[in-house]
C-alpha cells in the first residue's frame, strides 16, 4: 500500500505549455501569474487601508506609480545580477528586454516599488509606513502566486534530488545542467517558496493583529520572514547567477533583507512607541463624508465678490416685469 502510494507521488510534472494564443496574440502564463498577484494585492491592500480609515481605492493612485517602477527595477536588477547571460560572449543583448521569458527579481521589485510607493504616498497624503504595513501580507500572497509563473516556465529549480516531490523538467532545456542525465529530478524551489510565503501570510496577519504592529514594523516582519526563507531556497538553486565572496548575489540580498527588517523594526519601535493617529499625514486627512475631496475646497476656484456692475445687471434682469 505504501509503495503504491509512493509511486503515485513520485515526482511533480512541469506544465507542458508556458503560453497560449488567442488569434495573433500570445499570452504568457508567467505574465498572467504576475498580473493576478498584483490585482489580488491591490484589492487586499485597499481593504486593509480602508479599514484603517483611508479613502476607498486610494491604493490605486499609489499603485499607478509603484507597480510600473517595481517591474522596471525588477528587470534591471535581474539583468545586472546575470550580466554575462545577456551581455557575455555569444549572448543576445536584446534578450534583456524579453521580460516575458522570465527574469524578474523580487528585491529589485521591492526597491523600485518602494520608491514608487513613497512618491504615491506623498501624492495622496497616506503615511508611507501605513501603506507598507497594509501591503505586507498582500505582497507575500502576490509573490506566492507569481512563483507559479516559474513553474510554467520550467526555471529556477534546485539541486538534483530523489525525494518523492522532485520536479520534472523537460529535456532538453536551455537551463539543463551540463552532465546530468535525462530524467533527473530537481528540488521544486518554486513550491518551497509558495508554501513559505503562504505560511508567512498567516503569520504576518496574526502578529499584526495580536501585537498591533504599526509604523512599518509589520512590513519589517515581512522583510525578515521572506528573506529568511529566500536565503535557504536561493542556496539550493542551480540556475546561473553571479557569485560574490562564495555566495549568490541574491543570497547576499536576502541577508541584507533580514538585517534591514531588524533595523526598521527596532528603530520604528523606539521612534514611535504609540499607535498611528491616522493613516494620513497631518493636514492631509480624508473626510469620509465627501465623495470627491476636491468638491469642498476653494483651491483653483474664484470665490471673490463679483464687480458691482455685474451685480446690478443680474438684479435688473432678474426683476419681474410689471405692467
Short mmCIF file of C-alpha atoms in Angstrom, two decimals:
data_model
loop_
_atom_site.label_atom_id
_atom_site.label_comp_id
_atom_site.label_asym_id
_atom_site.label_seq_id
_atom_site.Cartn_x
_atom_site.Cartn_y
_atom_site.Cartn_z
CA UNK A 1 0.00 0.00 0.00
CA UNK A 2 2.78 2.43 0.96
CA UNK A 3 4.78 1.51 -2.13
CA UNK A 4 1.77 2.10 -4.37
CA UNK A 5 1.12 5.50 -2.79
CA UNK A 6 4.75 6.50 -3.17
CA UNK A 7 4.67 5.59 -6.86
CA UNK A 8 1.72 7.93 -7.41
CA UNK A 9 3.53 10.89 -5.83
CA UNK A 10 6.93 10.06 -7.28
CA UNK A 11 7.51 13.47 -8.82
CA UNK A 12 5.90 16.78 -9.74
CA UNK A 13 5.43 17.20 -13.50
CA UNK A 14 6.09 20.55 -15.11
CA UNK A 15 3.35 22.09 -17.30
CA UNK A 16 3.66 21.23 -20.96
CA UNK A 17 2.87 24.80 -22.05
CA UNK A 18 4.09 28.23 -20.98
CA UNK A 19 1.79 30.29 -23.19
CA UNK A 20 -1.35 30.11 -25.31
CA UNK A 21 -2.51 32.08 -28.29
CA UNK A 22 -5.72 33.98 -28.97
CA UNK A 23 -5.64 34.86 -32.64
CA UNK A 24 -2.38 36.74 -33.27
CA UNK A 25 -1.95 37.44 -29.56
CA UNK A 26 0.38 35.24 -27.50
CA UNK A 27 -0.48 35.15 -23.78
CA UNK A 28 2.36 34.08 -21.48
CA UNK A 29 1.16 32.30 -18.33
CA UNK A 30 4.15 33.76 -16.46
CA UNK A 31 2.73 37.24 -17.08
CA UNK A 32 -0.76 36.14 -16.05
CA UNK A 33 0.59 34.89 -12.72
CA UNK A 34 2.33 38.21 -12.07
CA UNK A 35 -0.75 40.23 -13.04
CA UNK A 36 -3.03 38.05 -10.91
CA UNK A 37 -0.77 38.57 -7.92
CA UNK A 38 -0.75 42.34 -8.45
CA UNK A 39 -4.54 42.54 -8.73
CA UNK A 40 -5.10 40.48 -5.58
CA UNK A 41 -2.50 42.52 -3.68
CA UNK A 42 -4.19 45.78 -4.70
CA UNK A 43 -7.64 44.55 -3.67
CA UNK A 44 -6.48 43.23 -0.30
CA UNK A 45 -4.31 46.28 0.46
CA UNK A 46 -7.28 48.51 -0.35
CA UNK A 47 -9.42 46.60 2.16
CA UNK A 48 -6.76 46.89 4.86
CA UNK A 49 -6.17 50.60 4.23
CA UNK A 50 -9.89 51.35 4.13
CA UNK A 51 -10.32 49.59 7.47
CA UNK A 52 -7.72 51.96 8.90
CA UNK A 53 -9.76 54.94 7.69
CA UNK A 54 -8.19 55.70 4.31
CA UNK A 55 -10.19 56.77 1.29
CA UNK A 56 -11.51 53.72 -0.61
CA UNK A 57 -9.28 52.77 -3.53
CA UNK A 58 -6.64 55.39 -2.79
CA UNK A 59 -4.31 52.41 -3.21
CA UNK A 60 -4.83 52.64 -6.97
CA UNK A 61 -3.29 56.12 -7.02
CA UNK A 62 -0.25 54.71 -5.24
CA UNK A 63 -0.12 51.58 -7.41
CA UNK A 64 -0.07 53.67 -10.60
CA UNK A 65 3.46 54.71 -9.63
CA UNK A 66 4.61 51.74 -7.55
CA UNK A 67 3.76 48.88 -9.93
CA UNK A 68 5.49 50.17 -13.10
CA UNK A 69 8.59 51.20 -11.16
CA UNK A 70 8.64 47.82 -9.40
CA UNK A 71 8.53 45.90 -12.70
CA UNK A 72 11.19 48.07 -14.33
CA UNK A 73 13.53 47.87 -11.33
CA UNK A 74 12.91 44.12 -11.01
CA UNK A 75 14.06 43.55 -14.57
CA UNK A 76 17.06 45.85 -14.25
CA UNK A 77 18.13 44.11 -11.03
CA UNK A 78 17.85 40.69 -12.68
CA UNK A 79 19.89 41.76 -15.70
CA UNK A 80 22.60 43.33 -13.54
CA UNK A 81 22.93 40.17 -11.42
CA UNK A 82 23.00 37.95 -14.54
CA UNK A 83 25.16 40.22 -16.69
CA UNK A 84 27.03 37.52 -18.58
CA UNK A 85 23.76 35.83 -19.52
CA UNK A 86 22.69 38.88 -21.52
CA UNK A 87 25.95 40.59 -22.46
CA UNK A 88 28.51 37.80 -22.33
CA UNK A 89 30.15 36.09 -25.28
CA UNK A 90 27.55 34.76 -27.70
CA UNK A 91 24.64 36.34 -25.80
CA UNK A 92 21.90 38.43 -27.35
CA UNK A 93 21.79 41.83 -25.59
CA UNK A 94 18.24 42.42 -26.84
CA UNK A 95 17.08 39.47 -24.76
CA UNK A 96 17.48 41.73 -21.72
CA UNK A 97 14.18 43.25 -22.87
CA UNK A 98 12.38 39.89 -23.20
CA UNK A 99 10.67 40.11 -19.85
CA UNK A 100 8.03 37.57 -20.90
CA UNK A 101 10.70 34.85 -20.83
CA UNK A 102 11.08 35.32 -17.08
CA UNK A 103 13.65 37.10 -15.01
CA UNK A 104 12.02 39.46 -12.53
CA UNK A 105 14.00 39.89 -9.32
CA UNK A 106 11.91 40.29 -6.18
CA UNK A 107 14.46 42.51 -4.47
CA UNK A 108 14.63 44.77 -7.47
CA UNK A 109 10.84 44.98 -7.37
CA UNK A 110 10.98 45.92 -3.68
CA UNK A 111 13.43 48.74 -4.39
CA UNK A 112 11.50 50.15 -7.34
CA UNK A 113 8.15 49.58 -5.68
CA UNK A 114 9.28 51.34 -2.51
CA UNK A 115 10.32 54.42 -4.49
CA UNK A 116 7.02 54.42 -6.37
CA UNK A 117 5.00 53.86 -3.19
CA UNK A 118 6.83 56.70 -1.43
CA UNK A 119 6.01 59.05 -4.31
CA UNK A 120 2.41 57.82 -4.40
CA UNK A 121 2.02 58.32 -0.66
CA UNK A 122 3.30 61.88 -0.91
CA UNK A 123 0.80 62.46 -3.70
CA UNK A 124 -2.17 61.07 -1.76
CA UNK A 125 -1.19 62.07 1.78
CA UNK A 126 -1.10 58.48 3.05
CA UNK A 127 1.66 57.70 5.54
CA UNK A 128 4.29 55.60 3.78
CA UNK A 129 4.66 53.18 6.68
CA UNK A 130 0.90 52.79 6.98
CA UNK A 131 0.76 51.76 3.34
CA UNK A 132 3.74 49.42 3.77
CA UNK A 133 2.10 47.67 6.73
CA UNK A 134 -1.19 47.30 4.84
CA UNK A 135 0.70 45.85 1.88
CA UNK A 136 2.86 43.36 3.82
CA UNK A 137 0.65 40.21 3.83
CA UNK A 138 -0.79 41.03 0.41
CA UNK A 139 2.71 41.28 -1.03
CA UNK A 140 3.64 37.85 0.31
CA UNK A 141 0.48 36.40 -1.25
CA UNK A 142 1.25 38.07 -4.59
CA UNK A 143 4.77 36.62 -4.52
CA UNK A 144 3.38 33.15 -3.84
CA UNK A 145 1.07 33.44 -6.86
CA UNK A 146 3.83 34.84 -9.05
CA UNK A 147 6.11 31.87 -8.34
CA UNK A 148 3.76 29.61 -10.30
CA UNK A 149 4.96 31.50 -13.36
CA UNK A 150 8.42 29.99 -12.79
CA UNK A 151 6.81 26.56 -12.73
CA UNK A 152 5.20 27.12 -16.12
CA UNK A 153 8.49 28.46 -17.50
CA UNK A 154 10.40 25.47 -16.05
CA UNK A 155 13.01 27.69 -14.45
CA UNK A 156 14.64 28.47 -11.10
CA UNK A 157 14.63 24.89 -9.82
CA UNK A 158 17.01 23.49 -7.24
CA UNK A 159 19.63 20.80 -6.88
CA UNK A 160 19.04 17.23 -8.16
CA UNK A 161 17.06 15.14 -5.71
CA UNK A 162 15.41 11.75 -5.25
CA UNK A 163 12.66 12.97 -2.88
CA UNK A 164 9.09 11.91 -3.86
CA UNK A 165 8.21 15.51 -4.71
CA UNK A 166 11.11 16.02 -7.11
CA UNK A 167 10.35 18.32 -10.03
CA UNK A 168 10.34 17.00 -13.59
CA UNK A 169 11.97 19.26 -16.20
CA UNK A 170 11.63 18.72 -19.95
CA UNK A 171 14.78 17.55 -21.68
CA UNK A 172 16.45 19.20 -23.48
CA UNK A 173 16.05 22.51 -21.69
CA UNK A 174 18.19 25.67 -22.10
CA UNK A 175 18.74 25.70 -18.33
CA UNK A 176 19.52 21.97 -18.03
CA UNK A 177 22.73 21.47 -16.01
CA UNK A 178 25.57 20.10 -18.11
CA UNK A 179 26.43 16.48 -17.37
CA UNK A 180 23.17 15.45 -15.70
CA UNK A 181 21.23 12.65 -17.42
CA UNK A 182 17.72 12.93 -18.81
CA UNK A 183 15.09 12.11 -16.21
CA UNK A 184 16.91 13.82 -13.33
CA UNK A 185 14.54 15.31 -10.75
CA UNK A 186 15.16 18.63 -9.02
CA UNK A 187 14.09 20.37 -5.83
CA UNK A 188 10.92 22.40 -6.66
CA UNK A 189 12.17 25.65 -5.16
CA UNK A 190 9.17 27.47 -6.61
CA UNK A 191 6.90 25.25 -4.48
CA UNK A 192 9.03 25.69 -1.37
CA UNK A 193 8.71 29.44 -1.72
CA UNK A 194 4.98 29.24 -2.42
CA UNK A 195 4.42 27.27 0.79
CA UNK A 196 6.76 29.50 2.82
CA UNK A 197 5.03 32.66 1.57
CA UNK A 198 1.55 31.23 2.17
CA UNK A 199 2.52 30.35 5.74
CA UNK A 200 4.03 33.80 6.08
CA UNK A 201 0.72 35.42 5.12
CA UNK A 202 -0.94 33.71 8.09
CA UNK A 203 1.92 34.62 10.43
CA UNK A 204 2.02 38.29 9.32
CA UNK A 205 -1.74 38.71 9.70
CA UNK A 206 -1.68 37.05 13.13
CA UNK A 207 1.22 39.05 14.61
CA UNK A 208 -0.17 42.25 13.10
CA UNK A 209 -3.46 41.78 14.95
CA UNK A 210 -2.02 40.26 18.10
CA UNK A 211 0.66 42.89 18.71
CA UNK A 212 -0.87 45.77 16.69
CA UNK A 213 2.33 46.34 14.74
CA UNK A 214 2.34 49.75 13.05
CA UNK A 215 4.77 52.41 11.87
CA UNK A 216 6.36 49.98 9.43
CA UNK A 217 7.06 47.21 11.93
CA UNK A 218 4.68 44.80 10.18
CA UNK A 219 6.48 45.43 6.89
CA UNK A 220 9.75 44.81 8.74
CA UNK A 221 8.36 41.44 9.85
CA UNK A 222 7.55 40.71 6.19
CA UNK A 223 11.13 41.53 5.17
CA UNK A 224 12.58 39.25 7.82
CA UNK A 225 10.21 36.36 7.08
CA UNK A 226 10.54 36.42 3.32
CA UNK A 227 14.29 36.99 3.32
CA UNK A 228 14.97 34.22 5.85
CA UNK A 229 13.26 31.71 3.60
CA UNK A 230 14.89 33.14 0.50
CA UNK A 231 18.35 32.52 1.97
CA UNK A 232 17.55 28.79 2.04
CA UNK A 233 15.82 28.47 -1.34
CA UNK A 234 18.41 30.61 -3.09
CA UNK A 235 21.23 28.47 -1.69
CA UNK A 236 19.96 25.30 -3.39
CA UNK A 237 19.06 26.83 -6.75
CA UNK A 238 21.31 25.90 -9.67
CA UNK A 239 20.34 28.49 -12.27
CA UNK A 240 23.24 30.75 -13.35
CA UNK A 241 23.92 33.68 -11.05
CA UNK A 242 26.84 35.94 -10.25
CA UNK A 243 28.84 34.84 -7.21
CA UNK A 244 30.28 37.28 -4.66
CA UNK A 245 32.50 36.04 -1.83
CA UNK A 246 31.28 32.50 -2.39
CA UNK A 247 27.56 33.30 -2.26
CA UNK A 248 24.99 34.04 -4.93
CA UNK A 249 24.11 37.72 -5.19
CA UNK A 250 20.52 37.02 -4.17
CA UNK A 251 21.69 35.27 -1.00
CA UNK A 252 23.50 38.47 -0.06
CA UNK A 253 20.35 40.42 -0.92
CA UNK A 254 18.31 38.13 1.32
CA UNK A 255 20.78 38.54 4.19
CA UNK A 256 20.54 42.31 3.74
CA UNK A 257 16.74 41.98 3.77
CA UNK A 258 16.82 40.30 7.19
CA UNK A 259 19.19 42.94 8.57
CA UNK A 260 17.13 45.79 7.12
CA UNK A 261 13.95 44.30 8.58
CA UNK A 262 15.54 44.14 12.03
CA UNK A 263 16.75 47.74 11.77
CA UNK A 264 13.34 49.04 10.66
CA UNK A 265 11.55 47.10 13.38
CA UNK A 266 13.63 48.33 16.33
CA UNK A 267 14.21 51.88 15.05
CA UNK A 268 10.50 52.42 14.42
CA UNK A 269 9.60 50.84 17.76
CA UNK A 270 11.86 53.32 19.52
CA UNK A 271 10.74 56.32 17.47
CA UNK A 272 7.01 55.55 17.60
CA UNK A 273 6.05 53.65 20.77
CA UNK A 274 2.36 54.54 20.38
CA UNK A 275 -0.23 53.84 17.70
CA UNK A 276 -0.61 55.79 14.48
CA UNK A 277 -3.16 58.60 14.92
CA UNK A 278 -4.31 58.36 11.31
CA UNK A 279 -3.35 56.68 8.02
CA UNK A 280 -2.84 60.22 6.69
CA UNK A 281 -0.07 62.67 7.44
CA UNK A 282 -1.17 65.70 9.43
CA UNK A 283 -3.19 68.14 7.37
CA UNK A 284 -3.99 65.69 4.56
CA UNK A 285 -6.82 63.78 6.27
CA UNK A 286 -9.71 62.50 4.19
CA UNK A 287 -13.28 63.38 5.14
CA UNK A 288 -15.43 60.28 4.68
CA UNK A 289 -18.49 62.45 4.10
CA UNK A 290 -17.26 63.78 0.79
CA UNK A 291 -17.30 61.66 -2.33
CA UNK A 292 -14.56 63.63 -4.05
CA UNK A 293 -12.11 65.60 -1.98
CA UNK A 294 -11.87 68.45 -4.45
CA UNK A 295 -15.58 69.25 -4.12
CA UNK A 296 -15.22 71.00 -0.78
CA UNK A 297 -12.18 73.12 -1.46
CA UNK A 298 -11.67 76.66 -2.67
CA UNK A 299 -8.43 75.83 -4.45
CA UNK A 300 -8.43 76.96 -8.08
CA UNK A 301 -11.93 78.44 -7.62
CA UNK A 302 -12.65 82.17 -7.84
CA UNK A 303 -14.65 82.96 -4.69
CA UNK A 304 -14.16 86.72 -4.77
CA UNK A 305 -17.10 89.16 -4.85
CA UNK A 306 -18.25 89.99 -8.38
CA UNK A 307 -17.93 93.61 -9.56
CA UNK A 308 -20.79 95.96 -8.58
CA UNK A 309 -21.81 96.48 -12.20
CA UNK A 310 -22.33 92.73 -12.64
CA UNK A 311 -24.46 92.55 -9.51
CA UNK A 312 -26.67 95.41 -10.70
CA UNK A 313 -27.01 93.85 -14.14
CA UNK A 314 -28.05 90.50 -12.70
CA UNK A 315 -30.54 92.19 -10.37
CA UNK A 316 -32.04 94.16 -13.22
CA UNK A 317 -32.51 91.14 -15.48
CA UNK A 318 -33.93 89.02 -12.72
CA UNK A 319 -36.60 91.59 -11.61
CA UNK A 320 -40.07 90.51 -12.74
CA UNK A 321 -41.61 92.76 -15.37
CA UNK A 322 -44.74 94.66 -14.30
CA UNK A 323 -47.44 96.14 -16.34
#
